[in-house]
Coordinates of C-alpha atoms in Angstrom, one line a residue:
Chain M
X1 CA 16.3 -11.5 8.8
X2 CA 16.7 -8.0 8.4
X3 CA 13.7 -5.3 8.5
X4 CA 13.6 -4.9 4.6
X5 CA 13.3 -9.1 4.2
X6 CA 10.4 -8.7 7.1
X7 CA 9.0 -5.8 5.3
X8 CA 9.2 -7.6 1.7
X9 CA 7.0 -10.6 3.4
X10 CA 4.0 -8.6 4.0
X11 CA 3.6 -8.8 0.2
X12 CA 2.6 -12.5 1.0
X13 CA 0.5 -12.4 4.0
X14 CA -3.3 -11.4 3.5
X15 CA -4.7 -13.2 0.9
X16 CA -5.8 -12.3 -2.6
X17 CA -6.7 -9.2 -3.5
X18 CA -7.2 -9.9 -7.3
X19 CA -10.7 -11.3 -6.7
X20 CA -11.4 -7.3 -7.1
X21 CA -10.6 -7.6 -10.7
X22 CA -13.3 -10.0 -10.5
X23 CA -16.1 -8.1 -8.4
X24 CA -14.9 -4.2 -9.2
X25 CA -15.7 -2.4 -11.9
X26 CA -12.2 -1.4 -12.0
X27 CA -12.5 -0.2 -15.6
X28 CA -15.7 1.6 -15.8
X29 CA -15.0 5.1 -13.9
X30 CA -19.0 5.6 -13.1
X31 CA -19.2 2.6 -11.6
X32 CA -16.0 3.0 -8.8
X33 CA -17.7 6.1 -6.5
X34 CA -19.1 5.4 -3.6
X35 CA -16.4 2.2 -3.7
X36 CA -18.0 0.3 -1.2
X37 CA -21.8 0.8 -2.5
X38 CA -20.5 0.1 -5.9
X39 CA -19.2 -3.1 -4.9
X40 CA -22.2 -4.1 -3.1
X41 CA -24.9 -2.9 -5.2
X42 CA -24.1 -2.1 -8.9
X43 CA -25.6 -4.5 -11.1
X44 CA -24.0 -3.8 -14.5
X45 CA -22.2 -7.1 -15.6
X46 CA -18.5 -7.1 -14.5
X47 CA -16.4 -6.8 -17.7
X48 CA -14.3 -9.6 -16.4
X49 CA -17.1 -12.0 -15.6
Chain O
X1 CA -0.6 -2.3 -22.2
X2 CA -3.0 -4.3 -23.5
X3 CA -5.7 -5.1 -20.7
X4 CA -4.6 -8.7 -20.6
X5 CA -1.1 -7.8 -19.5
X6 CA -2.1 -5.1 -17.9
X7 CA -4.1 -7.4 -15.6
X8 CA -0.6 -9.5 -15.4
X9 CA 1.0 -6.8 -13.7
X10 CA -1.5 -6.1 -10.9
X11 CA -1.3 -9.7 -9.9
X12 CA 2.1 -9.8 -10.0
X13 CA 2.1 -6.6 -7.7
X14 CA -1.1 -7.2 -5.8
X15 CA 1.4 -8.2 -2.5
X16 CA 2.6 -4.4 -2.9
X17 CA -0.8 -2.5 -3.4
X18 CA -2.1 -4.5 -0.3
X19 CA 0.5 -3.9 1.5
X20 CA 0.2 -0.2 1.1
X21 CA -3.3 0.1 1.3
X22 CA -3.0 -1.8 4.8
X23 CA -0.5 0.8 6.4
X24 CA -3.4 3.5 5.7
X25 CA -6.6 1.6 6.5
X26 CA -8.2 -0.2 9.5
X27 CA -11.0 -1.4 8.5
X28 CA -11.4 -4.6 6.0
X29 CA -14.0 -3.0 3.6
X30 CA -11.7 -0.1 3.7
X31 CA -8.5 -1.8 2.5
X32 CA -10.5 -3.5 0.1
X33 CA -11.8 0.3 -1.5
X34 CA -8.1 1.5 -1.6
X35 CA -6.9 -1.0 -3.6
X36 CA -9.5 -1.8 -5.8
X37 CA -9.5 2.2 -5.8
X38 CA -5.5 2.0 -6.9
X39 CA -6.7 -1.1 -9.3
X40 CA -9.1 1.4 -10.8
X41 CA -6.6 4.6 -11.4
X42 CA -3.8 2.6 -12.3
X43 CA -6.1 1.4 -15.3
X44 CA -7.2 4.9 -16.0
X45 CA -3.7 6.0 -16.3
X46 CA -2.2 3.3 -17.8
X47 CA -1.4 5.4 -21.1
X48 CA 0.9 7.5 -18.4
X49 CA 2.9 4.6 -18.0
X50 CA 5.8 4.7 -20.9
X51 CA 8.0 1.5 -19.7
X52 CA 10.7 4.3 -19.1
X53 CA 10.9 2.9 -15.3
X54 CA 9.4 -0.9 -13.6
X55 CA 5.9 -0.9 -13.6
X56 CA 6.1 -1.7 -10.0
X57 CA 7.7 2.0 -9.3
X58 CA 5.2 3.6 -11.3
X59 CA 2.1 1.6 -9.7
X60 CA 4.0 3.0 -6.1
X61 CA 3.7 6.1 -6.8
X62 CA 0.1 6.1 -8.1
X63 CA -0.8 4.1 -5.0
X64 CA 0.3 6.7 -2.7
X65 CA -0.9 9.3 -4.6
X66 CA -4.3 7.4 -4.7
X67 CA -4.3 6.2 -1.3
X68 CA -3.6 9.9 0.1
X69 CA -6.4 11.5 -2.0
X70 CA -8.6 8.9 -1.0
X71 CA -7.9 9.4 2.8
X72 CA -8.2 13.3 2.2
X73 CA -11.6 12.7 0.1
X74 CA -13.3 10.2 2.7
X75 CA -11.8 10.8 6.0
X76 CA -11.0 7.4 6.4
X77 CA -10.2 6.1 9.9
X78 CA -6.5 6.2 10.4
X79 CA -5.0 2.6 11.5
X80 CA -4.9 3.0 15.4
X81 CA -4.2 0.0 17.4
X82 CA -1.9 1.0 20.4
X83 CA -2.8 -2.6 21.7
X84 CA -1.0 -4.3 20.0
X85 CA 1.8 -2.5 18.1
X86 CA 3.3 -1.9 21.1
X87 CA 4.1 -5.8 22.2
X88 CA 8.0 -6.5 22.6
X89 CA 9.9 -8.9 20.4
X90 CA 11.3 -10.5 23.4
X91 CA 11.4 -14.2 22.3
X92 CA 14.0 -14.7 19.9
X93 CA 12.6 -18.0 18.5
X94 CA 9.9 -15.6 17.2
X95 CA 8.9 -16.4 13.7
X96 CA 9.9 -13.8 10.9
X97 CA 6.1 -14.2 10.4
X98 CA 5.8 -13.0 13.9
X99 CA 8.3 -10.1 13.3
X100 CA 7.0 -8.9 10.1
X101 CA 3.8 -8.5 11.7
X102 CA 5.1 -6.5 14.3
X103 CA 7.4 -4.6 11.7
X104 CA 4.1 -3.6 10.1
X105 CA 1.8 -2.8 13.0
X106 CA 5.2 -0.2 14.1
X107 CA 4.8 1.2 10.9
X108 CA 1.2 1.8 10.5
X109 CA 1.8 3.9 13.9
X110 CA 3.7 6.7 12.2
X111 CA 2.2 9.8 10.6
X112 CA 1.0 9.4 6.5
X113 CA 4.3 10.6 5.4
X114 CA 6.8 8.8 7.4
X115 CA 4.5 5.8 6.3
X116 CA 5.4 6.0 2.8
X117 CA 8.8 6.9 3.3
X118 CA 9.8 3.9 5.1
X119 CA 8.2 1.5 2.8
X120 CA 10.1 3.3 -0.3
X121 CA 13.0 2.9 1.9
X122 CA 12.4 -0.6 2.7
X123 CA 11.7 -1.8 -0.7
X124 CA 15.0 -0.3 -1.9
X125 CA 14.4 3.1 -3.1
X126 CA 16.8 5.8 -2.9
X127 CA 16.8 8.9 -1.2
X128 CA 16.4 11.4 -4.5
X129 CA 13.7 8.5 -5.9
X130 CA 11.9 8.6 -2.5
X131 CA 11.7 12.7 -2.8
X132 CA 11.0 12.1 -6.3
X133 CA 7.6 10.1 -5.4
X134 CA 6.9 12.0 -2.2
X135 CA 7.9 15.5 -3.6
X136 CA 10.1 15.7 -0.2
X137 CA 13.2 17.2 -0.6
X138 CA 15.8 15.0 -1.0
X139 CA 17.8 15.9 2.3
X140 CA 15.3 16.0 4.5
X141 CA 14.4 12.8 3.2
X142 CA 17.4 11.4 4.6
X143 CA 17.0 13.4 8.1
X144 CA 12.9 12.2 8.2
X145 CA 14.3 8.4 7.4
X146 CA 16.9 8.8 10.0
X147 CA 14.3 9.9 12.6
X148 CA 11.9 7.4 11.4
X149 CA 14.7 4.7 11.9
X150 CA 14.9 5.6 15.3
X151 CA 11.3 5.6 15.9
X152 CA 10.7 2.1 15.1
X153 CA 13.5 0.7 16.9
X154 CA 12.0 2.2 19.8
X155 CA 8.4 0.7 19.3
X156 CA 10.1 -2.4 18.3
X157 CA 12.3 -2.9 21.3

């Protein structure tokens, strides 16, 4: 397997990242600063929920 | 894009903004901030995106440009983790998991830039599309990648 087939796998290893659109408010710009405390603590309804 | 589609096209290139987000953060919380981060500005600029060129080029380029103005905004911890990067590939039954993961680890151990040359380079761009994205002249794109090259077939030996 050559480096750009190893490289192309790491697209499949570590699990889902789209539970984000779940859990982020990925749409709402005053909700995504400070990320992390957004994610924790923002209480406004997820759009997607 | 409609939202509906446009939710299509991050899950159809989540593998990639994961991948890039991983080769500039260490911590788990962190990765998870740069690519809901690139989730976030990729939405924002969405209007940007003109179907002139595959979504998945023009999501790259935000990503880095997200990822890099993120890392300059927060001071992020760069990935370090001489421990294990470092391990030789010295049993050839290894898995291409196995590989992969060192291939990765290798790569996360070069400066910003060279990071995100590589991976252009390893997912096919071109020299004058990599210096396009990177805003790296196109030559010495070719002299970093042949440097780079080198590099990692030192750490990986």
């Amino acid at each position: 397997m050559n480096l750009q087939d190893l490289w192309k796998q790491q697209e499949n290893t570590g699990g889902e990242i789209t539970d984000l659109l779940q859990t982020s408010h990925w749409k709402k710009g005053g909700h995504a600063y400070p990320l992390k405390k957004s994610r924790r603590t923002c209480s406004t309804p997820c759009l997607l929920q | 894009m409609k939202e509906a589609e446009f939710i299509q096209q991050i899950k159809s290139n989540q593998g990639l903004i994961r991948k890039l987000a991983g080769l500039y953060a260490s911590d788990p919380e962190d990765l998870k901030d740069l690519c809901q981060e690139v989730i976030y500005q990729a939405w924002k600029g969405i209007d940007s995106f003109r179907g002139d060129a595959k979504f998945s080029t023009w999501l790259y380029r935000l990503a880095l440009n997200t990822i890099f103005s993120i890392k300059r905004k927060k001071n992020l911890v760069d990935y370090k983790d001489p421990s294990t990067y470092n391990h030789p590939i010295v049993d050839e039954s290894a898995t291409n998991r196995l590989q992969s993961e060192y291939l990765y680890k290798a790569i996360r151990q070069l400066s910003e830039t060279d990071r995100a040359i590589i991976s252009l380079h390893l997912d096919g761009y071109g020299n004058s599309e990599i210096a396009d994205i990177t805003g790296i002249n196109a030559n010495h794109v070719g002299v970093k990648l042949y440097r780079i090259k080198n590099e990692l077939s030192q750490k990986l030996k």
